[in-house]
PDB file of C-alpha atoms and ligand atoms in Angstrom:
ATOM      1  CA  MET A 266      32.032 -99.239-127.723  1.00 56.00           C
ATOM      2  CA  GLU A 267      31.172-102.735-126.450  1.00 62.00           C
ATOM      3  CA  ASN A 268      32.671-102.155-123.032  1.00 79.00           C
ATOM      4  CA  PHE A 269      31.552 -98.573-122.812  1.00 88.00           C
ATOM      5  CA  GLU A 270      30.243 -97.652-119.377  1.00 92.00           C
ATOM      6  CA  GLY A 271      28.577 -94.276-119.514  1.00 96.00           C
ATOM      7  CA  LYS A 272      29.251 -91.983-116.573  1.00 98.00           C
ATOM      8  CA  LEU A 273      27.516 -88.839-115.366  1.00 98.00           C
ATOM      9  CA  PHE A 274      29.255 -85.668-114.177  1.00 98.00           C
ATOM     10  CA  VAL A 275      27.076 -83.241-112.297  1.00 98.00           C
ATOM     11  CA  PHE A 276      28.257 -79.672-111.675  1.00 97.00           C
ATOM     12  CA  SER A 277      25.939 -77.741-109.413  1.00 95.00           C
ATOM     13  CA  ALA A 278      26.247 -74.354-107.719  1.00 90.00           C
ATOM     14  CA  PRO A 279      24.429 -71.121-107.023  1.00 87.00           C
ATOM     15  CA  SER A 280      23.918 -68.982-110.119  1.00 80.00           C
ATOM     16  CA  GLY A 281      27.057 -66.916-110.803  1.00 80.00           C
ATOM     17  CA  SER A 282      29.511 -69.347-109.182  1.00 84.00           C
ATOM     18  CA  GLY A 283      31.266 -70.024-112.445  1.00 87.00           C
ATOM     19  CA  LYS A 284      30.081 -73.579-112.980  1.00 91.00           C
ATOM     20  CA  THR A 285      29.149 -72.941-116.607  1.00 91.00           C
ATOM     21  CA  THR A 286      32.713 -71.768-117.328  1.00 94.00           C
ATOM     22  CA  ILE A 287      34.068 -74.919-115.703  1.00 96.00           C
ATOM     23  CA  VAL A 288      31.673 -77.181-117.611  1.00 97.00           C
ATOM     24  CA  ARG A 289      32.585 -75.501-120.934  1.00 96.00           C
ATOM     25  CA  HIS A 290      36.267 -75.943-120.186  1.00 97.00           C
ATOM     26  CA  LEU A 291      35.809 -79.662-119.499  1.00 98.00           C
ATOM     27  CA  LEU A 292      33.784 -80.095-122.693  1.00 98.00           C
ATOM     28  CA  GLY A 293      36.767 -78.735-124.605  1.00 97.00           C
ATOM     29  CA  GLN A 294      39.046 -81.536-123.332  1.00 97.00           C
ATOM     30  CA  GLU A 295      38.761 -84.314-125.900  1.00 96.00           C
ATOM     31  CA  LYS A 296      40.334 -86.932-123.663  1.00 96.00           C
ATOM     32  CA  PHE A 297      37.276 -86.827-121.377  1.00 98.00           C
ATOM     33  CA  ASN A 298      34.811 -87.690-124.145  1.00 97.00           C
ATOM     34  CA  LEU A 299      32.049 -85.573-122.615  1.00 98.00           C
ATOM     35  CA  GLU A 300      28.797 -84.301-124.050  1.00 98.00           C
ATOM     36  CA  PHE A 301      26.619 -81.603-122.526  1.00 97.00           C
ATOM     37  CA  SER A 302      23.189 -82.584-121.245  1.00 98.00           C
ATOM     38  CA  ILE A 303      20.869 -80.034-122.816  1.00 98.00           C
ATOM     39  CA  SER A 304      18.116 -79.236-120.346  1.00 97.00           C
ATOM     40  CA  ALA A 305      14.578 -78.309-121.222  1.00 98.00           C
ATOM     41  CA  THR A 306      13.369 -75.008-119.778  1.00 98.00           C
ATOM     42  CA  SER A 307      10.274 -72.856-119.810  1.00 97.00           C
ATOM     43  CA  ARG A 308      12.257 -69.641-119.346  1.00 95.00           C
ATOM     44  CA  GLU A 309      12.791 -67.192-122.205  1.00 93.00           C
ATOM     45  CA  PRO A 310      16.057 -67.491-124.137  1.00 95.00           C
ATOM     46  CA  ARG A 311      18.673 -64.835-123.375  1.00 91.00           C
ATOM     47  CA  GLY A 312      19.956 -62.971-126.419  1.00 88.00           C
ATOM     48  CA  PHE A 313      22.886 -65.202-127.334  1.00 91.00           C
ATOM     49  CA  GLU A 314      21.326 -68.546-126.484  1.00 94.00           C
ATOM     50  CA  VAL A 315      20.486 -71.127-129.131  1.00 96.00           C
ATOM     51  CA  ASP A 316      17.573 -73.558-128.961  1.00 97.00           C
ATOM     52  CA  GLY A 317      18.792 -77.165-129.025  1.00 97.00           C
ATOM     53  CA  LYS A 318      22.290 -76.116-128.008  1.00 95.00           C
ATOM     54  CA  ASP A 319      22.078 -74.211-124.719  1.00 94.00           C
ATOM     55  CA  TYR A 320      18.612 -75.440-123.810  1.00 96.00           C
ATOM     56  CA  TYR A 321      15.501 -76.891-125.387  1.00 98.00           C
ATOM     57  CA  PHE A 322      13.278 -73.840-124.977  1.00 98.00           C
ATOM     58  CA  ILE A 323       9.706 -75.054-124.587  1.00 97.00           C
ATOM     59  CA  SER A 324       6.462 -73.496-123.393  1.00 96.00           C
ATOM     60  CA  LEU A 325       5.207 -73.900-119.831  1.00 95.00           C
ATOM     61  CA  LYS A 326       2.361 -75.991-121.241  1.00 96.00           C
ATOM     62  CA  GLU A 327       4.716 -78.349-123.049  1.00 97.00           C
ATOM     63  CA  PHE A 328       6.905 -78.574-119.955  1.00 97.00           C
ATOM     64  CA  LYS A 329       3.936 -79.605-117.817  1.00 97.00           C
ATOM     65  CA  GLU A 330       2.901 -82.213-120.406  1.00 98.00           C
ATOM     66  CA  ASN A 331       6.370 -83.706-120.208  1.00 98.00           C
ATOM     67  CA  ILE A 332       6.052 -83.891-116.411  1.00 98.00           C
ATOM     68  CA  LYS A 333       2.725 -85.678-116.791  1.00 98.00           C
ATOM     69  CA  ASN A 334       4.223 -88.127-119.291  1.00 98.00           C
ATOM     70  CA  ASP A 335       7.099 -88.943-116.920  1.00 98.00           C
ATOM     71  CA  ALA A 336       9.577 -87.795-119.568  1.00 98.00           C
ATOM     72  CA  PHE A 337      11.999 -86.215-117.077  1.00 98.00           C
ATOM     73  CA  LEU A 338      14.815 -87.807-115.126  1.00 96.00           C
ATOM     74  CA  GLU A 339      14.497 -84.802-112.833  1.00 97.00           C
ATOM     75  CA  TRP A 340      12.847 -81.423-113.042  1.00 97.00           C
ATOM     76  CA  GLU A 341      12.634 -78.381-110.831  1.00 93.00           C
ATOM     77  CA  GLU A 342      10.839 -75.062-110.665  1.00 92.00           C
ATOM     78  CA  VAL A 343      14.189 -73.379-110.066  1.00 83.00           C
ATOM     79  CA  TYR A 344      12.659 -69.895-109.975  1.00 80.00           C
ATOM     80  CA  ARG A 345       8.956 -69.069-109.987  1.00 82.00           C
ATOM     81  CA  ASP A 346       7.421 -70.155-113.318  1.00 83.00           C
ATOM     82  CA  ASN A 347      10.889 -70.986-114.619  1.00 91.00           C
ATOM     83  CA  PHE A 348      10.974 -74.741-114.932  1.00 96.00           C
ATOM     84  CA  TYR A 349      14.121 -76.675-115.812  1.00 96.00           C
ATOM     85  CA  GLY A 350      14.525 -80.391-116.329  1.00 97.00           C
ATOM     86  CA  THR A 351      16.616 -83.210-117.746  1.00 98.00           C
ATOM     87  CA  LEU A 352      14.776 -85.338-120.284  1.00 98.00           C
ATOM     88  CA  LYS A 353      15.384 -89.076-120.004  1.00 97.00           C
ATOM     89  CA  THR A 354      16.021 -89.129-123.758  1.00 97.00           C
ATOM     90  CA  GLU A 355      18.955 -86.753-123.288  1.00 97.00           C
ATOM     91  CA  VAL A 356      21.069 -89.193-121.277  1.00 97.00           C
ATOM     92  CA  GLU A 357      20.104 -92.043-123.647  1.00 95.00           C
ATOM     93  CA  ARG A 358      21.112 -89.899-126.644  1.00 96.00           C
ATOM     94  CA  ILE A 359      24.564 -89.182-125.212  1.00 98.00           C
ATOM     95  CA  TRP A 360      25.340 -92.679-123.959  1.00 97.00           C
ATOM     96  CA  ALA A 361      24.287 -94.068-127.354  1.00 96.00           C
ATOM     97  CA  GLN A 362      27.102 -91.949-128.830  1.00 96.00           C
ATOM     98  CA  GLY A 363      29.587 -93.625-126.486  1.00 97.00           C
ATOM     99  CA  LYS A 364      30.061 -90.433-124.482  1.00 98.00           C
ATOM    100  CA  HIS A 365      29.844 -89.431-120.839  1.00 98.00           C
ATOM    101  CA  VAL A 366      27.236 -86.895-119.781  1.00 98.00           C
ATOM    102  CA  ILE A 367      28.051 -83.593-118.114  1.00 98.00           C
ATOM    103  CA  PHE A 368      25.319 -81.558-116.403  1.00 97.00           C
ATOM    104  CA  ASP A 369      25.139 -77.887-115.475  1.00 94.00           C
ATOM    105  CA  ILE A 370      22.118 -78.006-113.188  1.00 93.00           C
ATOM    106  CA  ASP A 371      20.815 -76.680-109.889  1.00 90.00           C
ATOM    107  CA  VAL A 372      21.698 -78.357-106.589  1.00 94.00           C
ATOM    108  CA  VAL A 373      18.367 -80.146-106.123  1.00 94.00           C
ATOM    109  CA  GLY A 374      18.455 -81.615-109.632  1.00 95.00           C
ATOM    110  CA  GLY A 375      22.121 -82.526-109.244  1.00 96.00           C
ATOM    111  CA  LEU A 376      21.491 -84.482-106.069  1.00 97.00           C
ATOM    112  CA  ARG A 377      18.517 -86.237-107.690  1.00 97.00           C
ATOM    113  CA  ILE A 378      20.696 -87.460-110.559  1.00 97.00           C
ATOM    114  CA  LYS A 379      23.254 -88.717-108.033  1.00 97.00           C
ATOM    115  CA  LYS A 380      20.507 -90.596-106.171  1.00 97.00           C
ATOM    116  CA  LYS A 381      19.210 -92.196-109.375  1.00 96.00           C
ATOM    117  CA  PHE A 382      22.637 -93.297-110.610  1.00 97.00           C
ATOM    118  CA  PRO A 383      24.799 -93.465-107.456  1.00 97.00           C
ATOM    119  CA  ASP A 384      27.483 -95.711-108.965  1.00 96.00           C
ATOM    120  CA  LYS A 385      27.872 -93.819-112.224  1.00 97.00           C
ATOM    121  CA  THR A 386      27.728 -90.224-111.020  1.00 98.00           C
ATOM    122  CA  LEU A 387      30.352 -87.818-109.781  1.00 98.00           C
ATOM    123  CA  ALA A 388      28.486 -84.899-108.192  1.00 98.00           C
ATOM    124  CA  VAL A 389      30.577 -81.739-107.807  1.00 98.00           C
ATOM    125  CA  PHE A 390      29.564 -78.575-105.983  1.00 97.00           C
ATOM    126  CA  VAL A 391      31.178 -75.340-107.188  1.00 95.00           C
ATOM    127  CA  LYS A 392      31.566 -72.940-104.289  1.00 93.00           C
ATOM    128  CA  PRO A 393      31.820 -69.173-104.832  1.00 89.00           C
ATOM    129  CA  PRO A 394      34.059 -67.078-102.528  1.00 85.00           C
ATOM    130  CA  SER A 395      31.039 -65.431-100.856  1.00 85.00           C
ATOM    131  CA  VAL A 396      27.450 -64.387-101.437  1.00 84.00           C
ATOM    132  CA  ASP A 397      28.639 -60.767-101.901  1.00 85.00           C
ATOM    133  CA  GLU A 398      31.010 -61.870-104.654  1.00 85.00           C
ATOM    134  CA  LEU A 399      28.126 -63.725-106.331  1.00 83.00           C
ATOM    135  CA  LYS A 400      26.133 -60.522-106.407  1.00 84.00           C
ATOM    136  CA  ILE A 401      29.045 -58.669-108.021  1.00 87.00           C
ATOM    137  CA  ARG A 402      29.438 -61.399-110.656  1.00 83.00           C
ATOM    138  CA  LEU A 403      25.739 -61.481-111.488  1.00 81.00           C
ATOM    139  CA  LYS A 404      25.639 -57.685-111.831  1.00 84.00           C
ATOM    140  CA  LYS A 405      28.690 -57.744-114.116  1.00 85.00           C
ATOM    141  CA  ARG A 406      27.069 -60.423-116.281  1.00 80.00           C
ATOM    142  CA  LYS A 407      24.203 -57.994-117.003  1.00 78.00           C
ATOM    143  CA  THR A 408      21.869 -60.799-118.118  1.00 78.00           C
ATOM    144  CA  GLU A 409      19.245 -60.385-115.376  1.00 79.00           C
ATOM    145  CA  SER A 410      17.229 -57.528-113.914  1.00 84.00           C
ATOM    146  CA  ASP A 411      17.926 -56.394-110.311  1.00 86.00           C
ATOM    147  CA  GLU A 412      14.814 -58.226-109.200  1.00 85.00           C
ATOM    148  CA  LYS A 413      16.000 -61.465-110.769  1.00 84.00           C
ATOM    149  CA  ILE A 414      19.483 -61.010-109.337  1.00 85.00           C
ATOM    150  CA  ASN A 415      18.006 -60.595-105.841  1.00 86.00           C
ATOM    151  CA  MET A 416      15.941 -63.742-106.353  1.00 84.00           C
ATOM    152  CA  ARG A 417      19.074 -65.673-107.304  1.00 84.00           C
ATOM    153  CA  ILE A 418      21.029 -64.274-104.344  1.00 87.00           C
ATOM    154  CA  ALA A 419      18.252 -65.194-101.916  1.00 86.00           C
ATOM    155  CA  LYS A 420      18.415 -68.753-103.173  1.00 86.00           C
ATOM    156  CA  ALA A 421      22.212 -68.926-102.987  1.00 88.00           C
ATOM    157  CA  SER A 422      22.435 -69.264 -99.183  1.00 85.00           C
ATOM    158  CA  VAL A 423      20.046 -72.223 -99.214  1.00 90.00           C
ATOM    159  CA  GLU A 424      22.029 -73.799-102.058  1.00 92.00           C
ATOM    160  CA  LEU A 425      25.371 -73.293-100.282  1.00 92.00           C
ATOM    161  CA  ALA A 426      24.081 -75.339 -97.354  1.00 93.00           C
ATOM    162  CA  THR A 427      23.724 -78.421 -99.611  1.00 95.00           C
ATOM    163  CA  ALA A 428      27.447 -78.525-100.505  1.00 95.00           C
ATOM    164  CA  PRO A 429      28.345 -81.314 -98.005  1.00 96.00           C
ATOM    165  CA  GLN A 430      25.912 -83.677 -99.776  1.00 97.00           C
ATOM    166  CA  PHE A 431      28.049 -83.637-102.929  1.00 98.00           C
ATOM    167  CA  ASP A 432      30.920 -86.047-103.641  1.00 98.00           C
ATOM    168  CA  LYS A 433      33.392 -83.210-104.130  1.00 98.00           C
ATOM    169  CA  ILE A 434      33.550 -79.446-103.600  1.00 97.00           C
ATOM    170  CA  ILE A 435      35.555 -77.120-105.833  1.00 96.00           C
ATOM    171  CA  LYS A 436      36.224 -73.647-104.449  1.00 92.00           C
ATOM    172  CA  ASN A 437      36.046 -71.228-107.346  1.00 91.00           C
ATOM    173  CA  TYR A 438      38.138 -68.415-105.844  1.00 89.00           C
ATOM    174  CA  ASP A 439      40.733 -68.452-108.608  1.00 92.00           C
ATOM    175  CA  LEU A 440      39.404 -69.678-111.956  1.00 93.00           C
ATOM    176  CA  GLU A 441      42.682 -71.252-113.168  1.00 95.00           C
ATOM    177  CA  VAL A 442      42.980 -73.305-109.986  1.00 96.00           C
ATOM    178  CA  ALA A 443      39.308 -74.329-110.155  1.00 96.00           C
ATOM    179  CA  LEU A 444      39.644 -75.462-113.783  1.00 97.00           C
ATOM    180  CA  LYS A 445      42.667 -77.599-112.956  1.00 97.00           C
ATOM    181  CA  GLU A 446      40.885 -79.126-109.968  1.00 97.00           C
ATOM    182  CA  ALA A 447      37.850 -79.937-112.115  1.00 98.00           C
ATOM    183  CA  GLU A 448      40.089 -81.619-114.699  1.00 97.00           C
ATOM    184  CA  ASP A 449      41.779 -83.699-112.010  1.00 97.00           C
ATOM    185  CA  LEU A 450      38.462 -84.831-110.546  1.00 98.00           C
ATOM    186  CA  VAL A 451      37.009 -85.891-113.899  1.00 98.00           C
ATOM    187  CA  GLY A 452      40.253 -87.593-114.957  1.00 97.00           C
ATOM    188  CA  GLU A 453      40.408 -89.469-111.675  1.00 97.00           C
ATOM    189  CA  TYR A 454      36.778 -90.620-111.913  1.00 97.00           C
ATOM    190  CA  LEU A 455      37.380 -91.896-115.432  1.00 97.00           C
ATOM    191  CA  GLY A 456      40.545 -93.668-114.317  1.00 94.00           C
ATOM    192  CA  LEU A 457      42.783 -91.584-116.589  1.00 94.00           C
ATOM    193  CA  ASN A 458      45.151 -90.317-113.887  1.00 79.00           C
ATOM    194  CA  GLN A 459      47.104 -93.544-113.164  1.00 69.00           C
TER     195      GLN A 459
HETATM  196  P1  5GP B 740      19.895 -70.176-115.979  1.00 63.00           P
HETATM  197  O1  5GP B 740      18.530 -69.561-116.045  1.00 63.00           O
HETATM  198  O2  5GP B 740      20.912 -69.249-115.364  1.00 63.00           O
HETATM  199  O3  5GP B 740      20.348 -70.757-117.290  1.00 63.00           O
HETATM  200  O4  5GP B 740      19.792 -71.413-114.981  1.00 63.00           O
HETATM  201  C1  5GP B 740      19.239 -71.260-113.720  1.00 63.00           C
HETATM  202  C2  5GP B 740      19.552 -72.478-112.865  1.00 63.00           C
HETATM  203  O5  5GP B 740      18.864 -73.634-113.366  1.00 63.00           O
HETATM  204  C3  5GP B 740      21.034 -72.827-112.871  1.00 63.00           C
HETATM  205  O6  5GP B 740      21.421 -73.151-111.543  1.00 63.00           O
HETATM  206  C4  5GP B 740      21.074 -74.017-113.774  1.00 63.00           C
HETATM  207  O7  5GP B 740      22.184 -74.827-113.482  1.00 63.00           O
HETATM  208  C5  5GP B 740      19.771 -74.702-113.425  1.00 63.00           C
HETATM  209  N1  5GP B 740      19.381 -75.720-114.400  1.00 63.00           N
HETATM  210  C6  5GP B 740      19.628 -75.751-115.726  1.00 63.00           C
HETATM  211  N2  5GP B 740      19.158 -76.860-116.278  1.00 63.00           N
HETATM  212  C7  5GP B 740      18.591 -77.588-115.285  1.00 63.00           C
HETATM  213  C8  5GP B 740      17.939 -78.866-115.235  1.00 63.00           C
HETATM  214  O8  5GP B 740      17.782 -79.582-116.213  1.00 63.00           O
HETATM  215  N3  5GP B 740      17.481 -79.266-114.038  1.00 63.00           N
HETATM  216  C9  5GP B 740      17.639 -78.538-112.918  1.00 63.00           C
HETATM  217  N4  5GP B 740      17.167 -79.060-111.786  1.00 63.00           N
HETATM  218  N5  5GP B 740      18.243 -77.332-112.935  1.00 63.00           N
HETATM  219  C10 5GP B 740      18.718 -76.860-114.086  1.00 63.00           C
END
């Protein structure tokens, strides 16, 4: 571990683009030695989500205290009253284990991480086929109300415009192809592809 140089892999995209599937796939590849950055959020857990695994679910009050105490590397009010953020302790925790950090975060947060650690971060934007396809995927997922889906769709166009600011763009039109591309990018950044 003496020569360990911790890297950061940011995967950002509009909600429903499939970035979570890609991140999970990469986490399953032992050779990459990745650990998921668990974000803190003030939103309610969805049925299957586990505190301390998917997110640290905290109250709005606690979230705001953390902001005041400068405990976040980045944070964002991604949707109204739904705050999300990366705690500084999270990256420290993962690097201390000799692992690289992988993030599943929104585009603004992703670009902030890149700005803070430009030489250690690979920032990847996951592009959906179209905004219409996003809507179909979100409806199929059945985890949000119509109102929430519309909120996410409205945000998607703004998010899509940030794609050129990322180091790499993966088009998620065909999941198998996207997964392979993601593997190649991470492998290349870690110098495993020689
Ligand atoms: P969801 O509610 O679907 O879990 O997440 C909503 C959005 O918030 C997604 O785009 C997700 O990637 C993003 N997100 C999750 N954690 C963080 C975080 O720590 N910081 C930021 N800026 N966004 C996050």
